[in-house]
Short mmCIF file of C-alpha atoms and ligand atoms in Angstrom, two decimals:
data_model
loop_
_atom_site.label_atom_id
_atom_site.label_comp_id
_atom_site.label_asym_id
_atom_site.label_seq_id
_atom_site.Cartn_x
_atom_site.Cartn_y
_atom_site.Cartn_z
CA UNK A 1 -2.05 -17.85 -42.81
CA UNK A 2 -3.85 -17.06 -44.80
CA UNK A 3 -6.89 -19.47 -44.23
CA UNK A 4 -10.05 -19.02 -42.02
CA UNK A 5 -9.99 -17.55 -38.45
CA UNK A 6 -9.30 -20.44 -35.91
CA UNK A 7 -11.09 -21.01 -32.43
CA UNK A 8 -9.41 -22.89 -29.95
CA UNK A 9 -11.82 -22.89 -26.96
CA UNK A 10 -10.27 -24.11 -23.23
CA UNK A 11 -12.81 -25.62 -20.90
CA UNK A 12 -12.83 -27.17 -17.32
CA UNK A 13 -14.01 -30.36 -15.52
CA UNK A 14 -14.38 -31.63 -11.87
CA UNK A 15 -11.92 -28.76 -10.34
CA UNK A 16 -11.00 -24.86 -11.75
CA UNK A 17 -7.34 -23.35 -10.59
CA UNK A 18 -5.36 -26.30 -11.92
CA UNK A 19 -3.58 -24.48 -14.70
CA UNK A 20 -6.66 -23.99 -17.42
CA UNK A 21 -5.15 -20.14 -17.83
CA UNK A 22 -0.65 -21.88 -18.34
CA UNK A 23 -2.41 -24.35 -20.34
CA UNK A 24 -4.71 -21.68 -22.61
CA UNK A 25 -1.47 -19.51 -22.46
CA UNK A 26 0.81 -22.62 -23.11
CA UNK A 27 -1.14 -23.22 -26.80
CA UNK A 28 -1.42 -19.90 -27.47
CA UNK A 29 2.55 -20.25 -26.95
CA UNK A 30 2.93 -23.36 -29.27
CA UNK A 31 0.72 -21.48 -31.58
CA UNK A 32 2.53 -18.65 -31.69
CA UNK A 33 6.57 -20.07 -32.34
CA UNK A 34 4.60 -22.16 -35.03
CA UNK A 35 4.06 -18.88 -36.99
CA UNK A 36 0.74 -18.15 -36.18
CA UNK A 37 -1.21 -14.94 -34.96
CA UNK A 38 -2.24 -15.71 -31.74
CA UNK A 39 -4.77 -13.84 -29.29
CA UNK A 40 -6.31 -14.95 -26.56
CA UNK A 41 -9.91 -14.14 -24.78
CA UNK A 42 -10.93 -15.07 -20.95
CA UNK A 43 -14.49 -15.17 -20.03
CA UNK A 44 -15.22 -15.13 -17.06
CA UNK A 45 -19.12 -16.17 -15.39
CA UNK A 46 -19.02 -14.24 -12.43
CA UNK A 47 -21.57 -11.50 -12.36
CA UNK A 48 -18.68 -8.54 -11.45
CA UNK A 49 -18.54 -6.52 -14.53
CA UNK A 50 -14.73 -6.13 -13.86
CA UNK A 51 -12.07 -7.39 -11.23
CA UNK A 52 -11.58 -4.28 -10.03
CA UNK A 53 -12.69 -3.98 -6.14
CA UNK A 54 -12.68 -8.24 -6.02
CA UNK A 55 -10.37 -9.11 -3.34
CA UNK A 56 -7.36 -9.64 -3.95
CA UNK A 57 -6.50 -12.34 -0.99
CA UNK A 58 -9.46 -13.98 -2.34
CA UNK A 59 -9.35 -13.64 -6.43
CA UNK A 60 -5.35 -12.91 -7.15
CA UNK A 61 -3.93 -9.86 -8.06
CA UNK A 62 -6.49 -6.95 -10.43
CA UNK A 63 -4.35 -7.19 -13.92
CA UNK A 64 -4.39 -3.91 -15.35
CA UNK A 65 -3.89 -3.84 -19.17
CA UNK A 66 -2.97 -0.59 -21.57
CA UNK A 67 -5.67 -0.11 -22.38
CA UNK A 68 -7.16 0.35 -18.34
CA UNK A 69 -9.10 -2.69 -17.66
CA UNK A 70 -8.92 -4.25 -13.99
CA UNK A 71 -8.93 -7.83 -15.26
CA UNK A 72 -8.22 -11.23 -13.89
CA UNK A 73 -4.49 -13.06 -13.14
CA UNK A 74 -4.39 -15.09 -16.26
CA UNK A 75 -4.65 -11.97 -18.24
CA UNK A 76 -1.01 -12.07 -16.86
CA UNK A 77 -0.17 -14.77 -17.19
CA UNK A 78 -1.40 -14.97 -21.53
CA UNK A 79 1.04 -11.49 -21.49
CA UNK A 80 4.43 -13.11 -19.98
CA UNK A 81 3.37 -16.20 -22.73
CA UNK A 82 2.46 -14.54 -26.14
CA UNK A 83 4.28 -11.68 -25.31
CA UNK A 84 1.71 -9.65 -26.58
CA UNK A 85 -0.56 -6.67 -25.12
CA UNK A 86 -4.09 -7.04 -24.46
CA UNK A 87 -7.06 -5.07 -24.38
CA UNK A 88 -10.54 -4.63 -22.05
CA UNK A 89 -11.91 -7.06 -25.50
CA UNK A 90 -9.90 -10.20 -24.18
CA UNK A 91 -12.10 -10.25 -20.65
CA UNK A 92 -15.36 -10.71 -20.92
CA UNK A 93 -17.25 -10.83 -17.67
CA UNK A 94 -20.81 -12.55 -17.57
CA UNK A 95 -21.94 -9.04 -14.90
CA UNK A 96 -19.58 -6.98 -18.35
CA UNK A 97 -22.04 -8.31 -20.50
CA UNK A 98 -25.68 -8.28 -19.02
CA UNK A 99 -24.61 -4.50 -17.97
CA UNK A 100 -24.30 -3.95 -21.99
CA UNK A 101 -27.69 -6.15 -22.25
CA UNK A 102 -29.86 -4.36 -19.75
CA UNK A 103 -28.95 -0.95 -20.73
CA UNK A 104 -29.69 -1.86 -24.52
CA UNK A 105 -33.18 -3.03 -23.02
CA UNK A 106 -33.61 0.69 -21.04
CA UNK A 107 -32.34 2.34 -24.11
CA UNK A 108 -35.34 0.72 -25.93
CA UNK A 109 -33.30 -1.32 -29.00
CA UNK A 110 -34.76 -4.42 -29.04
CA UNK A 111 -38.00 -3.34 -30.63
CA UNK A 112 -40.51 -4.71 -27.48
CA UNK A 113 -39.02 -8.11 -27.85
CA UNK A 114 -38.21 -10.71 -24.94
CA UNK A 115 -35.26 -10.47 -23.50
CA UNK A 116 -33.31 -14.01 -23.08
CA UNK A 117 -30.03 -15.66 -21.24
CA UNK A 118 -30.92 -17.63 -25.42
CA UNK A 119 -30.31 -16.15 -27.89
CA UNK A 120 -29.64 -12.24 -26.13
CA UNK A 121 -26.35 -13.46 -23.93
CA UNK A 122 -25.30 -16.21 -26.26
CA UNK A 123 -25.45 -13.65 -28.54
CA UNK A 124 -23.35 -11.19 -27.44
CA UNK A 125 -20.45 -13.18 -25.86
CA UNK A 126 -20.44 -14.34 -30.05
CA UNK A 127 -19.74 -11.12 -30.43
CA UNK A 128 -16.97 -10.73 -28.44
CA UNK A 129 -15.44 -13.26 -29.18
CA UNK A 130 -15.53 -11.92 -32.71
CA UNK A 131 -14.57 -8.78 -32.05
CA UNK A 132 -11.26 -10.46 -29.64
CA UNK A 133 -10.33 -12.20 -32.37
CA UNK A 134 -9.77 -9.95 -35.16
CA UNK A 135 -6.25 -9.56 -36.68
CA UNK A 136 -5.36 -12.80 -35.64
CA UNK A 137 -4.81 -16.38 -37.48
CA UNK A 138 -6.04 -18.50 -34.32
CA UNK A 139 -7.67 -16.60 -31.19
CA UNK A 140 -8.35 -18.72 -27.71
CA UNK A 141 -10.99 -18.37 -25.85
CA UNK A 142 -10.46 -19.55 -21.77
CA UNK A 143 -13.42 -20.30 -20.05
CA UNK A 144 -14.05 -19.48 -16.64
CA UNK A 145 -14.39 -21.94 -13.89
CA UNK A 146 -15.87 -25.90 -14.67
CA UNK A 147 -18.52 -27.65 -17.16
CA UNK A 148 -21.59 -27.29 -15.83
CA UNK A 149 -21.75 -24.48 -12.91
CA UNK A 150 -24.55 -22.67 -13.18
CA UNK A 151 -23.46 -19.29 -14.20
CA UNK A 152 -21.49 -20.90 -16.27
CA UNK A 153 -24.08 -22.05 -18.52
CA UNK A 154 -25.22 -19.33 -20.87
CA UNK A 155 -20.73 -19.68 -21.81
CA UNK A 156 -20.49 -23.41 -22.96
CA UNK A 157 -24.37 -22.97 -25.10
CA UNK A 158 -22.58 -19.34 -27.12
CA UNK A 159 -19.50 -22.01 -27.69
CA UNK A 160 -21.94 -24.63 -29.12
CA UNK A 161 -23.43 -22.59 -31.03
CA UNK A 162 -20.32 -20.33 -32.37
CA UNK A 163 -18.87 -23.34 -33.96
CA UNK A 164 -21.70 -24.41 -35.62
CA UNK A 165 -21.63 -20.74 -36.57
CA UNK A 166 -17.94 -20.66 -37.66
CA UNK A 167 -17.86 -24.35 -39.05
CA UNK A 168 -16.39 -26.83 -36.13
CA UNK A 169 -14.00 -27.77 -38.63
CA UNK A 170 -12.26 -23.76 -37.94
CA UNK A 171 -12.51 -25.39 -33.80
CA UNK A 172 -10.55 -27.51 -31.38
CA UNK A 173 -12.18 -28.13 -28.05
CA UNK A 174 -9.63 -28.68 -25.38
CA UNK A 175 -11.15 -29.68 -21.73
CA UNK A 176 -8.71 -29.93 -18.92
CA UNK A 177 -10.20 -31.74 -16.19
CA UNK A 178 -8.05 -33.11 -12.83
CA UNK A 179 -7.58 -36.63 -12.36
CA UNK A 180 -7.69 -37.21 -8.77
CA UNK A 181 -5.37 -40.00 -6.37
CA UNK A 182 -6.61 -41.59 -2.94
CA UNK A 183 -3.30 -42.34 -1.47
CA UNK A 184 -5.31 -45.06 0.41
CA UNK A 185 -5.94 -47.61 -2.47
CA UNK A 186 -3.03 -45.97 -4.11
CA UNK A 187 -4.75 -45.27 -7.26
CA UNK A 188 -5.88 -42.28 -9.50
CA UNK A 189 -9.61 -42.18 -10.08
CA UNK A 190 -11.29 -40.81 -13.88
CA UNK A 191 -14.30 -41.52 -13.07
CA UNK A 192 -15.10 -37.47 -11.96
CA UNK A 193 -13.35 -37.24 -15.63
CA UNK A 194 -15.41 -39.24 -16.84
CA UNK A 195 -18.06 -37.38 -15.45
CA UNK A 196 -16.79 -33.66 -16.66
CA UNK A 197 -16.67 -34.74 -20.03
CA UNK A 198 -20.18 -36.60 -19.76
CA UNK A 199 -21.08 -32.87 -18.92
CA UNK A 200 -19.80 -31.45 -21.53
CA UNK A 201 -21.36 -33.33 -23.85
CA UNK A 202 -24.50 -33.54 -22.40
CA UNK A 203 -24.37 -29.12 -23.22
CA UNK A 204 -24.00 -30.45 -27.51
CA UNK A 205 -19.73 -29.99 -27.69
CA UNK A 206 -17.48 -33.69 -28.05
CA UNK A 207 -14.08 -32.29 -27.53
CA UNK A 208 -11.32 -32.89 -29.42
CA UNK A 209 -8.22 -32.85 -26.60
CA UNK A 210 -8.14 -33.95 -23.22
CA UNK A 211 -5.34 -32.76 -20.88
CA UNK A 212 -5.98 -34.67 -17.33
CA UNK A 213 -4.25 -32.83 -14.10
CA UNK A 214 -2.75 -34.60 -11.91
CA UNK A 215 -0.65 -33.45 -8.62
CA UNK A 216 2.44 -36.91 -9.73
CA UNK A 217 3.16 -38.26 -12.93
CA UNK A 218 0.09 -40.91 -13.58
CA UNK A 219 0.85 -44.41 -15.80
CA UNK A 220 -0.26 -44.80 -19.36
CA UNK A 221 -3.95 -46.26 -18.12
CA UNK A 222 -5.32 -43.66 -17.10
CA UNK A 223 -5.05 -41.25 -20.26
CA UNK A 224 -6.72 -44.20 -21.50
CA UNK A 225 -9.11 -45.21 -19.56
CA UNK A 226 -10.03 -41.67 -20.36
CA UNK A 227 -9.49 -41.75 -24.53
CA UNK A 228 -11.85 -44.78 -24.11
CA UNK A 229 -14.80 -43.73 -21.64
CA UNK A 230 -14.35 -39.87 -22.80
CA UNK A 231 -14.32 -40.58 -26.85
CA UNK A 232 -11.63 -39.08 -27.14
CA UNK A 233 -8.52 -40.64 -29.32
CA UNK A 234 -6.05 -41.97 -27.47
CA UNK A 235 -3.57 -39.04 -29.18
CA UNK A 236 -5.53 -35.93 -27.76
CA UNK A 237 -5.55 -37.40 -24.19
CA UNK A 238 -2.49 -35.51 -22.76
CA UNK A 239 -1.01 -36.50 -19.42
CA UNK A 240 0.26 -33.20 -17.54
CA UNK A 241 1.27 -33.37 -14.55
CA UNK A 242 3.31 -30.53 -12.43
CA UNK A 243 6.30 -29.82 -13.25
CA UNK A 244 8.54 -27.59 -11.37
CA UNK A 245 7.93 -24.77 -13.86
CA UNK A 246 5.52 -23.45 -15.67
CA UNK A 247 7.49 -22.32 -19.12
CA UNK A 248 8.04 -26.06 -19.57
CA UNK A 249 4.48 -26.49 -20.95
CA UNK A 250 4.65 -25.55 -23.96
CA UNK A 251 7.61 -27.61 -24.54
CA UNK A 252 5.29 -30.61 -22.94
CA UNK A 253 2.97 -29.71 -25.63
CA UNK A 254 4.92 -29.47 -28.57
CA UNK A 255 6.02 -33.04 -28.29
CA UNK A 256 2.95 -35.37 -27.82
CA UNK A 257 0.03 -35.73 -29.47
CA UNK A 258 -1.53 -31.97 -29.27
CA UNK A 259 0.94 -31.13 -31.52
CA UNK A 260 -0.14 -32.98 -34.50
CA UNK A 261 -4.24 -31.89 -33.45
CA UNK A 262 -2.46 -27.76 -33.39
CA UNK A 263 -0.62 -28.16 -36.47
CA UNK A 264 -3.69 -30.55 -38.71
CA UNK A 265 -6.30 -27.60 -36.91
CA UNK A 266 -4.11 -24.56 -37.75
CA UNK A 267 -2.32 -25.98 -40.91
CA UNK A 268 0.89 -24.69 -39.35
CA UNK A 269 3.59 -27.56 -40.00
CA UNK A 270 6.56 -25.40 -38.84
CA UNK A 271 8.41 -26.93 -35.70
CA UNK A 272 8.21 -24.97 -32.99
CA UNK A 273 10.72 -22.78 -32.13
CA UNK A 274 10.82 -22.44 -28.13
CA UNK A 275 14.60 -21.52 -27.25
CA UNK A 276 13.73 -18.51 -25.66
CA UNK A 277 12.10 -20.83 -23.02
CA UNK A 278 14.16 -23.63 -22.94
CA UNK A 279 16.33 -20.40 -22.46
CA UNK A 280 14.44 -19.23 -18.98
CA UNK A 281 14.34 -23.17 -17.48
CA UNK A 282 17.57 -22.89 -17.78
CA UNK A 283 18.16 -19.94 -16.28
CA UNK A 284 16.26 -20.76 -13.40
CA UNK A 285 17.11 -24.49 -12.84
CA UNK A 286 21.35 -23.38 -13.30
CA UNK A 287 22.74 -23.81 -9.48
CA UNK A 288 23.36 -20.15 -8.73
CA UNK A 289 26.60 -19.01 -7.53
CA UNK A 290 25.32 -16.41 -6.08
CA UNK A 291 21.70 -15.95 -3.79
CA UNK A 292 19.84 -12.33 -3.18
CA UNK A 293 17.24 -11.97 -0.59
CA UNK A 294 14.14 -9.29 -1.66
CA UNK A 295 12.02 -8.89 1.05
CA UNK A 296 8.37 -7.81 0.00
CA UNK A 297 6.43 -5.31 1.95
CA UNK A 298 3.05 -7.07 2.49
CA UNK A 299 -0.44 -6.83 3.90
CA UNK A 300 -1.32 -10.34 2.40
CA UNK A 301 1.71 -12.55 3.42
CA UNK A 302 2.21 -16.01 1.38
CA UNK A 303 -0.10 -15.32 -1.35
CA UNK A 304 2.00 -15.02 -4.08
CA UNK A 305 -1.11 -15.19 -6.48
CA UNK A 306 -1.79 -11.45 -5.02
CA UNK A 307 1.81 -10.36 -5.39
CA UNK A 308 1.82 -12.70 -8.45
CA UNK A 309 3.61 -9.73 -11.44
CA UNK A 310 5.20 -8.44 -8.47
CA UNK A 311 7.17 -12.13 -8.81
CA UNK A 312 7.18 -12.87 -11.52
CA UNK A 313 8.92 -10.35 -12.37
CA UNK A 314 11.70 -10.39 -9.61
CA UNK A 315 12.19 -14.42 -10.98
CA UNK A 316 12.36 -12.48 -14.34
CA UNK A 317 15.00 -10.14 -12.88
CA UNK A 318 16.65 -12.67 -11.15
CA UNK A 319 16.99 -15.23 -14.36
CA UNK A 320 18.64 -12.77 -16.39
CA UNK A 321 21.08 -11.32 -13.43
CA UNK A 322 21.34 -14.94 -13.29
CA UNK A 323 21.38 -16.09 -9.77
CA UNK A 324 19.29 -17.07 -6.93
CA UNK A 325 16.35 -15.43 -6.07
CA UNK A 326 14.97 -15.65 -2.25
CA UNK A 327 11.25 -13.95 -1.13
CA UNK A 328 11.14 -13.04 2.22
CA UNK A 329 8.23 -12.47 3.25
CA UNK A 330 7.35 -9.18 5.37
CA UNK A 331 4.46 -8.23 7.31
CA UNK A 332 3.34 -4.14 6.87
CA UNK A 333 1.82 -4.92 9.97
CA UNK A 334 4.43 -6.29 11.83
CA UNK A 335 7.86 -5.29 10.35
CA UNK A 336 10.39 -4.36 12.60
CA UNK A 337 14.37 -2.64 11.20
CA UNK A 338 15.29 -6.47 12.21
CA UNK A 339 13.74 -7.86 9.47
CA UNK A 340 14.71 -5.06 6.73
CA UNK A 341 18.15 -5.35 8.06
CA UNK A 342 18.35 -8.98 7.53
CA UNK A 343 17.16 -8.69 3.35
CA UNK A 344 19.31 -7.43 0.20
CA UNK A 345 17.68 -5.89 -1.10
CA UNK A 346 13.11 -3.94 -0.28
CA UNK A 347 10.20 -4.40 -2.31
CA UNK A 348 7.13 -2.63 -1.44
CA UNK A 349 3.96 -3.33 -3.92
CA UNK A 350 0.98 -1.51 -4.94
CA UNK A 351 -1.72 -1.69 -2.23
CA UNK A 352 -4.87 0.31 -0.76
CA UNK A 353 -6.10 0.87 2.30
CA UNK A 354 -5.08 2.11 6.07
CA UNK A 355 -4.09 -1.61 7.32
CA UNK A 356 -0.08 -2.01 7.26
CA UNK A 357 0.44 1.33 6.52
CA UNK A 358 3.38 3.08 9.01
CA UNK A 359 4.96 -0.37 8.54
CA UNK A 360 5.82 0.72 4.93
CA UNK A 361 6.80 3.94 5.54
CA UNK A 362 9.04 2.05 7.66
CA UNK A 363 10.31 -0.10 5.20
CA UNK A 364 11.17 3.09 2.64
CA UNK A 365 12.49 5.19 5.44
CA UNK A 366 14.84 2.14 7.00
CA UNK A 367 15.69 1.62 3.31
CA UNK A 368 16.23 6.03 2.58
CA UNK A 369 18.66 6.15 5.40
CA UNK A 370 20.70 2.77 5.37
CA UNK A 371 21.81 2.57 2.00
CA UNK A 372 19.22 -0.63 1.04
CA UNK A 373 18.30 -0.96 -1.98
CA UNK A 374 14.52 -0.40 -2.81
CA UNK A 375 12.05 -0.67 -5.21
CA UNK A 376 8.91 1.11 -4.66
CA UNK A 377 5.40 0.63 -6.80
CA UNK A 378 2.79 3.35 -7.25
CA UNK A 379 2.09 3.09 -2.85
CA UNK A 380 5.98 2.12 -2.53
CA UNK A 381 6.61 5.68 -4.28
CA UNK A 382 3.50 6.64 -2.08
CA UNK A 383 5.01 5.39 1.45
CA UNK A 384 8.68 6.28 0.48
CA UNK A 385 7.02 10.06 -0.90
CA UNK A 386 5.45 9.84 3.11
CA UNK A 387 8.86 8.98 4.94
CA UNK A 388 11.00 11.31 3.40
CA UNK A 389 8.66 14.58 4.66
CA UNK A 390 7.99 13.08 7.78
CA UNK A 391 11.95 12.81 7.93
CA UNK A 392 12.91 16.56 6.84
CA UNK A 393 10.00 16.44 9.56
CA UNK A 394 6.65 16.23 8.59
CA UNK A 395 5.74 14.67 11.31
CA UNK A 396 1.94 14.42 9.84
CA UNK A 397 2.73 13.51 6.69
CA UNK A 398 0.68 11.21 5.13
CA UNK A 399 -1.57 10.75 2.63
CA UNK A 400 -4.93 11.73 2.38
CA UNK A 401 -5.73 8.16 1.66
CA UNK A 402 -4.86 7.21 5.73
CA UNK A 403 -5.05 10.46 7.57
CA UNK A 404 -7.63 12.82 5.81
CA UNK A 405 -7.38 15.01 7.90
CA UNK A 406 -3.19 15.89 7.86
CA UNK A 407 -1.85 19.47 6.99
CA UNK A 408 0.79 18.13 5.53
CA UNK A 409 -0.92 16.21 2.47
CA UNK A 410 1.93 15.13 1.17
CA UNK A 411 -0.01 12.58 -1.24
CA UNK A 412 -3.92 14.10 -1.75
CA UNK A 413 -6.30 12.67 -3.98
CA UNK A 414 -7.52 15.29 -7.41
CA UNK A 415 -10.14 17.16 -7.57
CA UNK A 416 -11.86 14.50 -10.15
CA UNK A 417 -11.05 11.60 -8.06
CA UNK A 418 -12.86 13.12 -4.71
CA UNK A 419 -15.97 11.13 -3.61
CA UNK A 420 -15.37 8.13 -5.99
CA UNK A 421 -12.76 5.99 -3.10
CA UNK A 422 -14.98 3.09 -3.02
CA UNK A 423 -16.68 3.39 -6.14
CA UNK A 424 -15.41 0.63 -9.69
CA UNK A 425 -13.55 1.91 -12.70
CA UNK A 426 -12.89 4.98 -11.64
CA UNK A 427 -8.74 4.97 -10.52
CA UNK A 428 -5.98 5.86 -13.18
CA UNK A 429 -5.89 3.38 -15.15
CA UNK A 430 -3.77 2.31 -17.86
CA UNK A 431 -1.17 2.99 -20.24
CA UNK A 432 -0.30 7.19 -19.14
CA UNK A 433 3.40 8.24 -20.72
CA UNK A 434 6.22 9.42 -18.76
CA UNK A 435 9.86 12.22 -19.00
CA UNK A 436 12.28 10.93 -16.88
CA UNK A 437 15.34 13.51 -15.94
CA UNK A 438 18.43 12.83 -18.32
CA UNK A 439 21.34 11.45 -15.80
CA UNK A 440 18.66 10.10 -13.50
CA UNK A 441 19.06 6.51 -12.16
CA UNK A 442 15.40 5.33 -13.79
CA UNK A 443 16.83 7.07 -16.74
CA UNK A 444 19.87 4.80 -16.85
CA UNK A 445 17.14 2.06 -15.67
CA UNK A 446 15.32 2.61 -19.07
CA UNK A 447 18.12 3.55 -20.84
CA UNK A 448 15.87 6.33 -23.00
CA UNK A 449 13.45 9.39 -21.11
CA UNK A 450 10.12 8.41 -22.74
CA UNK A 451 8.28 5.90 -21.56
CA UNK A 452 4.43 3.85 -20.66
CA UNK A 453 4.32 2.68 -18.09
CA UNK A 454 0.56 1.13 -16.23
CA UNK A 455 -1.05 3.47 -14.11
CA UNK A 456 -3.94 2.04 -11.03
CA UNK A 457 -4.38 4.41 -8.37
CA UNK A 458 -6.43 7.55 -7.03
CA UNK A 459 -4.10 9.14 -4.73
CA UNK A 460 -1.14 11.92 -6.02
CA UNK A 461 2.39 13.42 -4.54
CA UNK A 462 1.46 16.78 -3.70
CA UNK A 463 4.17 18.54 -5.80
CA UNK A 464 3.22 21.65 -2.82
CA UNK A 465 5.53 20.07 -0.87
CA UNK A 466 8.74 19.56 -3.03
CA UNK A 467 11.41 21.26 -0.65
CA UNK A 468 10.15 19.09 1.58
CA UNK A 469 11.03 15.70 -0.06
CA UNK A 470 13.63 17.39 -1.58
CA UNK A 471 14.54 17.47 1.98
CA UNK A 472 13.90 14.12 3.31
CA UNK A 473 16.51 12.53 0.65
CA UNK A 474 14.71 12.29 -3.11
CA UNK A 475 14.20 13.90 -5.99
CA UNK A 476 11.28 13.66 -8.46
CA UNK A 477 12.96 12.44 -11.90
CA UNK A 478 10.23 11.61 -13.58
CA UNK A 479 6.73 12.99 -14.36
CA UNK A 480 4.00 13.39 -16.64
CA UNK A 481 4.72 15.10 -19.21
CA UNK A 482 3.03 18.09 -18.07
CA UNK A 483 4.62 18.08 -15.10
CA UNK A 484 2.19 17.68 -13.58
CA UNK A 485 1.88 14.64 -12.03
CA UNK A 486 5.18 12.73 -10.34
CA UNK A 487 5.73 9.74 -11.93
CA UNK A 488 8.94 9.16 -10.48
CA UNK A 489 11.21 9.27 -7.66
CA UNK A 490 14.59 8.98 -6.93
CA UNK A 491 16.83 8.95 -3.91
CA UNK A 492 20.00 11.30 -4.44
CA UNK A 493 22.91 9.94 -3.69
CA UNK A 494 21.77 5.81 -2.27
CA UNK A 495 23.30 2.77 -4.00
CA UNK A 496 19.39 2.15 -5.56
CA UNK A 497 16.51 3.76 -4.49
CA UNK A 498 14.32 4.17 -7.32
CA UNK A 499 9.91 4.23 -7.04
CA UNK A 500 7.28 4.96 -9.46
CA UNK A 501 3.45 5.53 -9.35
CA UNK A 502 2.98 2.73 -11.79
CA UNK A 503 2.92 -1.19 -12.06
CA UNK A 504 6.16 -1.88 -14.26
CA UNK A 505 5.60 -5.93 -12.76
CA UNK A 506 2.39 -5.49 -15.55
CA UNK A 507 5.39 -5.27 -18.17
CA UNK A 508 7.78 -7.45 -17.44
CA UNK A 509 8.29 -10.63 -19.60
CA UNK A 510 9.57 -13.53 -18.90
CA UNK A 511 12.73 -13.28 -21.13
CA UNK A 512 12.90 -9.48 -21.25
CA UNK A 513 13.00 -8.62 -17.17
CA UNK A 514 12.17 -5.06 -16.32
CA UNK A 515 15.14 -2.46 -16.51
CA UNK A 516 13.35 -1.02 -12.30
CA UNK A 517 13.41 -4.72 -11.27
CA UNK A 518 16.83 -6.07 -12.43
CA UNK A 519 18.87 -2.15 -11.36
CA UNK A 520 16.85 -3.59 -7.84
CA UNK A 521 19.05 -7.36 -8.00
CA UNK A 522 21.84 -5.40 -9.15
CA UNK A 523 21.76 -3.33 -6.77
CA UNK A 524 20.73 -5.85 -4.23
CA UNK A 525 23.96 -8.38 -6.03
CA UNK A 526 26.12 -5.26 -4.98
CA UNK A 527 25.15 -5.10 -1.13
N1 LIG B 601 -4.29 2.71 -2.87
C1 LIG B 601 -2.71 4.29 -3.59
C2 LIG B 601 -4.13 5.28 -4.33
O1 LIG B 601 -4.84 4.54 -4.68
C3 LIG B 601 -1.65 3.33 -4.57
C4 LIG B 601 -2.58 1.60 -5.00
C5 LIG B 601 -2.03 1.08 -5.91
O2 LIG B 601 -0.43 0.26 -4.91
N2 LIG B 601 -2.02 0.66 -6.62
O3 LIG B 601 -3.41 6.00 -4.89
#
């Protein structure tokens, strides 16, 4: 762009969880389509150091970046929308910042000064924003939570100061508010949104644009009222009702007043090319001639956020294959053979802890015995290996995660990982290479033999049992380059039974389906 670095701050008011992350990602997608190099960052106010130890049922999936950062699921939205790979720099948490700050204080780095939230924490936040922005034309920062939350105030103050430092003209503040519809009086109520805008102004930030989230389309008068009371020009107030697919949001942004604002702000006059999104939307809305049902053998039932990237990867594969997709939730705790027989393919996703583990082993065994297409992800590989070893006669074969005393520890904990079971940041995390066996199903799927995938696990296949694993029907078709770690297994003489120790779902994109998921869908179509 050859101009000064630009920053866009996306804040939220009234409620959290109304699509701030998708909005931030979509703004990024539009700018990217106008030719900008876009980077993006999530700032979260909570005191965890990363998302690794958070309960996925409460917080959604833990998204892992290539450098092994355990982050919140918004980073997944960012990667899918922008088709970039993010790192720890793109996930900033209060807990992590405070830990650094206090360690520096202990190390005597403050030279006797009183260490305070303002200016020390706020400066640390600004430093993180600068670092994450490096190399981009436009850097987008999403602030988690809602403005006014006690714990998020340091971020709001930090971005106010930041704009002062880099120049207000180089910053865009976009506030996402929720407007409820009151059924009894049949009206949209803008008061909470007005208050939210007042709150933001009270902290010294006058937003340039407001995005108004509603469940159903709202009349123009709602936007006019927010513009008037919020002190924002009407053309910068964008109504944003729920839509059939989130991938439509970039188009909505690009075809409204916000596009003019983004053009003026970035200096990029090029009309955004959003063809790839139009293709995704068209595929999603097409009437399929065939629909396949994939059984998701899950511990957290009906909780899409917990398996968000897996579900998005399945959808992308279905769009790629131009088939309809039905996801059948199968409770790992209650599953029976009838449940497994009712679907066209089975997927066992990653997981931790013993609950439901026998159901997952049973799913793998069923798929192995009945030629059912199967994709095992991380824990899904480990249960496949247990199932195969049991099939070969090792009745008490198990992972030491679930039966620490078993003699047939076909999945076990590596030496360096012992004693770290409940601790944060100690898993095998992020990108690791694997070498695939020539001619294997996985090598065919990837169409290469040297691949890299992201990881998040502590246990590994115990190669002492390679003979039994093979007897049970599984071939090891991918390992770490030194051969020590098993990365891929697949069933011998089976239409498609593939499992990986990695998490391929993180690298799937809506318009670039992941080969292992495509493989599962293709086999399920043929079933
Ligand atoms: N619990 C298993 C491990 O730690 C699997 C982890 C996962 O599925 N991500 O190795």
